[in-house]
Amino acid sequence: MNPDITRERENATFNVEKLTHILDGGIEKTKRRREIESLVISDPDFQSEDLNFLSRSERYDAAVKKSAQMILKLREYGISDPEEIYCYKSCVHRGRAEPLDLHLAMFLPTLLNQASPEQMETFFIPAWNLDIIGTYAQTEMGHGTHLRGLETTATYDPATQEFVLNSPTITSIKWWPGGLGKTSNHAIVLAQLHTQGKCHGTVHTAVRASKKECVVVGDIGPKFGFDEVDNGYLKLENVRIPREHMLMKYAKVEADGTYVKPPSAKLTYGTMVFIRSMIVGEAGHALAKSCTIAIRYSSVRHQSEIRPGEPEPQIMDYQTQQYKLFPLLATAYAYKFVGQYMNQVYHRITGDISQGDFSELPELHALSAGLKAFTTWTASEGIEVCRMACGGHGYSRCSALPDIYVNFVATCTYEGENTVMMLQTARFLIKSYQQASAGHQLSGIVSYLNESERRLQPQSVSSRPTVVNVNDLASLVEAYKLRAAKLVEVAAKSIQQELQKRVSQEDAWNNSAIDLVRASNAHCHYVVVKLFAAKLGEIGDTGVHSVLSTLALLYALQGIQQNSGDFLQTGLLSVPQLSQVSQRLKELLAQLRPNAVALVDAFDYCDEMLNSVLGRYDGNVYEHMFEWARRSPLNKTEVHESYHKYLKPLQAKL
Amino acid sequence: MNPDITRERENATFNVEKLTHILDGGIEKTKRRREIESLVISDPDFQSEDLNFLSRSERYDAAVKKSAQMILKLREYGISDPEEIYCYKSCVHRGRAEPLDLHLAMFLPTLLNQASPEQMETFFIPAWNLDIIGTYAQTEMGHGTHLRGLETTATYDPATQEFVLNSPTITSIKWWPGGLGKTSNHAIVLAQLHTQGKCHGTVHTAVRASKKECVVVGDIGPKFGFDEVDNGYLKLENVRIPREHMLMKYAKVEADGTYVKPPSAKLTYGTMVFIRSMIVGEAGHALAKSCTIAIRYSSVRHQSEIRPGEPEPQIMDYQTQQYKLFPLLATAYAYKFVGQYMNQVYHRITGDISQGDFSELPELHALSAGLKAFTTWTASEGIEVCRMACGGHGYSRCSALPDIYVNFVATCTYEGENTVMMLQTARFLIKSYQQASAGHQLSGIVSYLNESERRLQPQSVSSRPTVVNVNDLASLVEAYKLRAAKLVEVAAKSIQQELQKRVSQEDAWNNSAIDLVRASNAHCHYVVVKLFAAKLGEIGDTGVHSVLSTLALLYALQGIQQNSGDFLQTGLLSVPQLSQVSQRLKELLAQLRPNAVALVDAFDYCDEMLNSVLGRYDGNVYEHMFEWARRSPLNKTEVHESYHKYLKPLQAKL
């Protein structure tokens, strides 16, 4: 054990294990998670060469091998709870995406949601046994989340009772679905349904992706990360499938071609909301891993000097290093707690939905969209800050940070592009604002908009006495709330002003989009601060409560400093208070310093899961970096063949 | 040609070619650059398979091949001007780092600067002919830029007139130098000189990196980018080199071991300043490439809807997309102009230095450090914004954006870690501030600090009438200047306050580091805005002047919006003015919209240099993406071997 990191742990003021239980959701959950992790870690079938040293094809191969083992073992151990499956899977693949992801997370669930009982027989059982390996093909080369834009056609032919599937243009080629390139033999294809001379919008059809003339399928080539996944393309040319291959639990096409509409569009809402909520937790997870690596490394890395003549200090003693890492550590905690909250709300609302009560769904939908964008953007930036805070070694693949980044940053784009997500949340906010302005009493998370008309008159802003106490978290939550209210109002007014210029509603919206994103952002920021503060109320242990309170305050104050213009502009803070915020932030950094390593230890990532030389629990970074480097494929031979091929002949010519 | 992109070009209001000449520094330079580019592009020896489809060892191999060809052809064509060599090299390697970089950019120049005439004979001529291939080994596993921290020792043994080189600890192993792993057979090694029982600080020694027992050398393994380079490690164990292998143009060790100091430490300053200045231009370059890709793609990509029922709009019509890309486009122009300026200043000051006048060097040193950090941070973030603005396809390696990012972002760390750089600039600013406070009249770029004491009394700030005109660039330059002055003052006062707590000077510095970085940042921002505005004065053509003025205004106003807290806090802007800024920004985005494609065309990156399917000049993105994907190595076989190895057996077991 590195003595620096040992000393850090001795200086901690709280019980790390207790905080781990809080993060896991209880002592029993911690125990079970550790059991599952050790099942994987101790399993010789999951030992493999470092992926960093393999070619993409080898990485794909290694991933398929692990995925196949994983399916067998999950059944062998009888692990069937979705959360436990997820935990096992994350551990097997170290958090990376894998070739069967779409089969497990989209193909099977879509069958469960959309297949009729007969179709369940035809597809689900074989899919469960991996005879059918499926993917979910929505995105096309020229079209993303906008369903109406999809160009793939499914034209019903009553003569043969078949659908004829086509990719009529180059932009209509299905593009990106994971597992489509090589792994799958089937796909659920979203296509525009044409029957009886009319287009009825998108439907789900199940297609066998065999490589006949009529189906062109393959891998879309290397990407930024995701080397283990065969994201693929699919070009359909007059592919005929039986009528029964359209998933018909809700929408139907009868034998004669008559189209029967689904009863409610909201039924397909749920999965999307669930996945976005999951991503919020993943943002906390990715940032927590990155902070673990950067903070442990900062405690064993010595560099330059603060006081001349003294030994090189731990880099964590530099105020600038603390300012980079500790707010991110606070953010990781915040997002983990928000992830827990979203998970709880989702399960509660799912209960309501199954009883036919959709009332809370729009709010959850709006919240999950905005929070997905808010958390993935900041977490992605944060991962890179952590990586760069490790100096040169952060660029080495052995740090694991490049991998965490490339595998996480895609969440900014998939499952709803972030700007689109922010604008969806803004639509809900503006609608709520307009309802409040019209005198309706709002409930739920947007209830603060009830007060906005009354309290936030422009003329009153500057004269209203500033009441924010920068040392009181509850007061800061209030400030974030008022900032959100003000920015929603600014966006709404921008739309009104545009409308006064006689532009259409749609153009007014687009011409106010910057303000709308800003409002959503402020709304999400408020929600995060509020939920972090609320979490503190659940924590009994004094030591843990104290350190988490410091983190929460740091999170709130740093957000104010970074967005100080908003808080000044709305009159929520005065200029002298902002100087107080700066001063207080510095104090909080110093206050957190002794607990920094313990706070990342509490995330409880074992070395096998982190897979980072810089983030090792024992802090013995350099010996292991040297050992890792010696295994680099370029070191297999003393002289690389390129020397004989190119450099030696060059020397002869010069 | 894609009709969308053709229409964009038709709508441009200025002469693209004229702007290209300005960016190149004159019509002749444009001509010569294009000549050099076409030499490479038309050369069959430089055609190669897409690097994205190769393994790392194959990529290294391909790069060595190209580098060897490059050396031959440069001599064949008689290209010897450093700028032209750089242009040719960038074109051969498409802007990527390559295995001979350190040989050409560090080994040869260090010999030129540090070798005695005899050593030039011994080393330079063979190195020129590539019999010696060298690298520059400073960084150690545990030590970066802080020279005093280096642990490698060179102990002089007068008995044999040799130096004995050692890596006494694991942390002293040389780590990271490019080309050290495989390509080089020699290295200039920085080591602590011990002679006559004393340590005399670091010296340069030339070492043959043969793989005897006493030298352990190899590749440090895969990194985030830089697949073509064999960054290496070097562990020295009692390696004996003749006394004459210490580079002795300045510092010397005589036969008996007497150490002779170099005449001036400033002589080694120059290269560092030059490289940092170059990096500023590279920041403009990387961002310009990224903007070219993202803006061209945004003009041919259609998605979702603004107005219901109408065809999907070009994504560049979304205000949010404009807000992402156009300020970055303005930034790319700004950094290109700052790069030109730094280059000019460097050459002017180099002239002075050769005449013994070092007076301007500290200012240039401080400026190049801060600007290197300021521009590389924002450009790195900007590249990722461009990439994500391309949606899913930005993640494909065929977009080239992942490559641009991983190859550029390292500039934040190498040649001086950015935070360290910012603090170096801050040291100059604080020193200047203290001189001004003591009544000295400052000249040069920091002369604004002369006024700070007088004009920026805290009590006067809020009462001083706000004079900034948000539509006038000169007025905005003034506002940036006053912001910098204020933030330098805030940092200086923080140090004073810390000193009053009776902490040491060094601790006061560290406890104010956040403020110091903030001050440097504001200073650099001011310099960039100022230089952009100054550049406008050189431009005669009305059309070009007009569009560049719009860009400069956009750059300045967006910086104000993003840092609105600073401008409000210092009383430079009022709250109503900030709303004006927001409004004006939206107008500027709309105003730039018709010129966006032409503005990236003016950067004049030919398709071969961009190497991006999304950034193609003809806008025919989708057909070429499909064609590219089909060449993916995973598509070489219809069924991947992993199916037979793992999935088929799994199906049998379930």
Coordinates of C-alpha atoms in Angstrom, one line a residue, chain A residues 332-548:
Chain A
A332 CA -21.1 12.5 -9.0
Y333 CA -22.8 12.3 -5.6
A334 CA -25.6 14.5 -6.8
Y335 CA -26.2 12.5 -9.9
K336 CA -26.1 9.2 -8.1
F337 CA -28.8 10.5 -5.7
V338 CA -30.9 11.9 -8.6
G339 CA -30.5 8.5 -10.3
Q340 CA -31.9 6.8 -7.2
Y341 CA -34.8 9.3 -7.2
M342 CA -35.6 8.8 -10.8
N343 CA -35.6 5.1 -10.4
Q344 CA -38.1 5.3 -7.4
V345 CA -40.4 7.7 -9.3
Y346 CA -40.3 5.5 -12.3
H347 CA -41.4 2.5 -10.4
R348 CA -44.1 4.4 -8.5
I349 CA -45.5 5.8 -11.7
T350 CA -45.3 2.5 -13.5
G351 CA -47.6 1.2 -10.8
D352 CA -50.0 4.1 -11.5
I353 CA -49.8 3.5 -15.2
S354 CA -50.7 -0.2 -14.9
Q355 CA -53.8 1.0 -13.1
G356 CA -54.6 3.3 -16.0
D357 CA -53.4 6.6 -14.3
F358 CA -51.2 8.5 -16.7
S359 CA -51.4 11.8 -14.9
E360 CA -47.8 11.9 -13.7
L361 CA -46.3 10.6 -17.0
P362 CA -45.9 14.0 -18.8
E363 CA -44.0 15.5 -15.9
L364 CA -41.7 12.4 -15.6
H365 CA -41.2 12.4 -19.4
A366 CA -40.2 16.1 -19.3
L367 CA -38.0 15.6 -16.3
S368 CA -36.2 12.5 -17.7
A369 CA -35.6 14.2 -21.0
G370 CA -34.0 17.3 -19.5
L371 CA -32.1 15.5 -16.8
K372 CA -30.7 13.1 -19.3
A373 CA -29.3 16.0 -21.3
F374 CA -28.2 18.0 -18.3
T375 CA -26.4 15.2 -16.5
T376 CA -24.8 13.6 -19.6
W377 CA -23.4 16.9 -20.8
T378 CA -21.8 17.9 -17.5
A379 CA -20.6 14.3 -16.8
S380 CA -19.0 14.0 -20.2
E381 CA -17.1 17.3 -19.7
G382 CA -16.3 16.2 -16.2
I383 CA -14.7 12.9 -17.3
E384 CA -12.4 14.9 -19.5
V385 CA -11.5 17.3 -16.7
C386 CA -10.7 14.3 -14.5
R387 CA -8.6 12.8 -17.3
M388 CA -6.6 15.9 -17.9
A389 CA -6.2 16.4 -14.2
C390 CA -4.1 13.3 -14.4
G391 CA -1.6 15.0 -16.7
G392 CA 0.2 13.0 -19.3
H393 CA -0.7 9.6 -17.8
G394 CA -4.4 10.4 -18.3
Y395 CA -3.8 10.0 -22.0
S396 CA -2.6 6.4 -21.5
R397 CA -5.2 3.7 -22.1
C398 CA -4.0 2.2 -18.9
S399 CA -5.6 5.0 -17.0
A400 CA -9.0 3.8 -18.2
L401 CA -10.2 7.4 -18.5
P402 CA -10.1 7.5 -22.4
D403 CA -12.3 4.5 -22.4
I404 CA -14.8 5.9 -19.8
Y405 CA -15.1 9.0 -21.9
V406 CA -15.7 7.4 -25.3
N407 CA -18.1 5.0 -23.9
F408 CA -20.1 7.5 -21.9
V409 CA -20.1 10.6 -24.2
A410 CA -22.4 8.8 -26.7
T411 CA -25.2 9.2 -24.1
C412 CA -25.3 12.8 -25.2
T413 CA -26.6 11.7 -28.5
Y414 CA -28.4 8.4 -28.2
E415 CA -31.8 7.9 -26.7
G416 CA -32.7 11.4 -27.7
E417 CA -30.1 14.0 -28.8
N418 CA -29.5 16.4 -25.8
T419 CA -30.5 19.6 -27.4
V420 CA -33.8 18.0 -28.6
M421 CA -34.2 16.7 -25.0
M422 CA -33.7 20.1 -23.5
L423 CA -36.3 21.5 -25.9
Q424 CA -38.8 18.8 -24.9
T425 CA -38.4 19.8 -21.3
A426 CA -38.8 23.4 -22.3
R427 CA -42.0 22.6 -24.1
F428 CA -43.4 21.3 -20.8
L429 CA -42.1 24.3 -18.9
I430 CA -43.6 26.8 -21.3
K431 CA -46.9 25.0 -21.3
S432 CA -46.9 25.0 -17.5
Y433 CA -45.9 28.6 -17.4
Q434 CA -48.8 29.5 -19.8
Q435 CA -51.2 27.5 -17.6
A436 CA -50.0 29.3 -14.5
S437 CA -50.3 32.7 -16.3
A438 CA -53.9 31.7 -17.2
G439 CA -54.6 31.2 -13.5
H440 CA -54.4 27.4 -13.3
Q441 CA -52.7 26.1 -10.1
L442 CA -49.8 23.9 -11.0
S443 CA -48.7 21.0 -8.9
G444 CA -45.5 18.9 -8.9
I445 CA -42.0 20.0 -9.7
V446 CA -43.1 23.0 -11.8
S447 CA -45.4 24.4 -9.0
Y448 CA -42.8 27.2 -8.6
L449 CA -44.1 28.7 -11.8
N450 CA -47.3 29.5 -10.0
E451 CA -45.5 32.3 -8.2
S452 CA -43.5 33.6 -11.1
E453 CA -46.0 36.1 -12.4
R454 CA -46.5 37.6 -9.0
R455 CA -43.0 37.6 -7.7
L456 CA -40.8 38.2 -10.6
Q457 CA -42.1 41.4 -12.1
P458 CA -39.1 42.9 -13.9
Q459 CA -39.5 46.2 -12.1
S460 CA -39.5 44.5 -8.7
V461 CA -36.4 42.4 -9.3
S462 CA -33.7 45.0 -8.6
S463 CA -35.5 46.6 -5.7
R464 CA -36.5 43.3 -4.0
P465 CA -34.2 42.7 -1.0
T466 CA -31.8 39.9 -1.6
V467 CA -32.5 37.2 1.0
V468 CA -30.2 34.4 -0.1
N469 CA -27.9 33.1 2.6
V470 CA -24.9 31.6 0.8
N471 CA -24.2 29.4 3.8
D472 CA -27.6 27.8 3.9
L473 CA -28.4 25.1 1.5
A474 CA -32.2 25.6 1.8
S475 CA -31.7 29.2 0.9
L476 CA -29.6 28.2 -2.2
V477 CA -32.3 25.8 -3.3
E478 CA -34.7 28.7 -3.2
A479 CA -32.3 30.8 -5.3
Y480 CA -32.0 28.1 -7.9
K481 CA -35.8 27.8 -8.0
L482 CA -36.2 31.5 -8.6
R483 CA -33.5 31.5 -11.2
A484 CA -35.4 28.7 -13.1
A485 CA -38.6 30.7 -12.7
K486 CA -37.0 33.8 -14.1
L487 CA -35.4 32.0 -17.1
V488 CA -38.6 30.2 -18.0
E489 CA -40.2 33.6 -18.0
V490 CA -37.4 35.1 -20.2
A491 CA -38.0 32.3 -22.7
A492 CA -41.7 32.7 -22.6
K493 CA -41.4 36.5 -23.2
S494 CA -39.0 35.9 -26.1
I495 CA -41.7 33.8 -27.7
Q496 CA -44.3 36.5 -27.1
Q497 CA -42.0 39.1 -28.6
E498 CA -41.4 37.0 -31.7
L499 CA -45.1 36.5 -32.1
Q500 CA -45.6 40.2 -32.0
K501 CA -43.3 40.4 -35.0
R502 CA -46.1 38.3 -36.8
V503 CA -44.0 35.2 -37.2
S504 CA -45.6 31.8 -36.9
Q505 CA -45.8 30.0 -33.6
E506 CA -43.2 27.5 -34.8
D507 CA -40.7 30.2 -36.0
A508 CA -41.2 32.1 -32.7
W509 CA -40.3 28.8 -30.9
N510 CA -37.2 28.3 -33.0
N511 CA -36.2 32.0 -32.7
S512 CA -36.3 31.5 -28.9
A513 CA -34.6 28.2 -28.8
I514 CA -31.4 29.5 -27.1
D515 CA -33.5 30.9 -24.2
L516 CA -35.6 27.7 -24.0
V517 CA -32.5 25.5 -23.6
R518 CA -31.2 27.9 -21.0
A519 CA -34.5 27.7 -19.1
S520 CA -34.5 23.9 -19.2
N521 CA -31.0 23.9 -18.0
A522 CA -31.8 26.1 -15.0
H523 CA -34.8 23.9 -14.3
C524 CA -32.8 20.8 -14.2
H525 CA -30.1 22.4 -12.2
Y526 CA -32.7 23.4 -9.6
V527 CA -34.0 19.8 -9.5
V528 CA -30.6 18.4 -8.9
V529 CA -29.8 20.9 -6.1
K530 CA -33.2 20.3 -4.5
L531 CA -32.9 16.5 -4.6
F532 CA -29.3 16.6 -3.2
A533 CA -30.6 18.7 -0.3
A534 CA -33.6 16.4 0.2
K535 CA -31.3 13.4 0.3
L536 CA -29.4 14.9 3.3
G537 CA -32.7 14.7 5.3
E538 CA -32.6 10.9 5.0
I539 CA -29.2 10.5 6.5
G540 CA -28.9 9.7 10.2
D541 CA -25.2 9.2 10.6
T542 CA -23.5 12.4 11.8
G543 CA -20.2 11.9 10.1
V544 CA -21.7 11.0 6.8
H545 CA -24.3 13.8 7.0
S546 CA -21.6 16.3 7.7
V547 CA -19.4 15.4 4.7
L548 CA -22.4 15.1 2.4

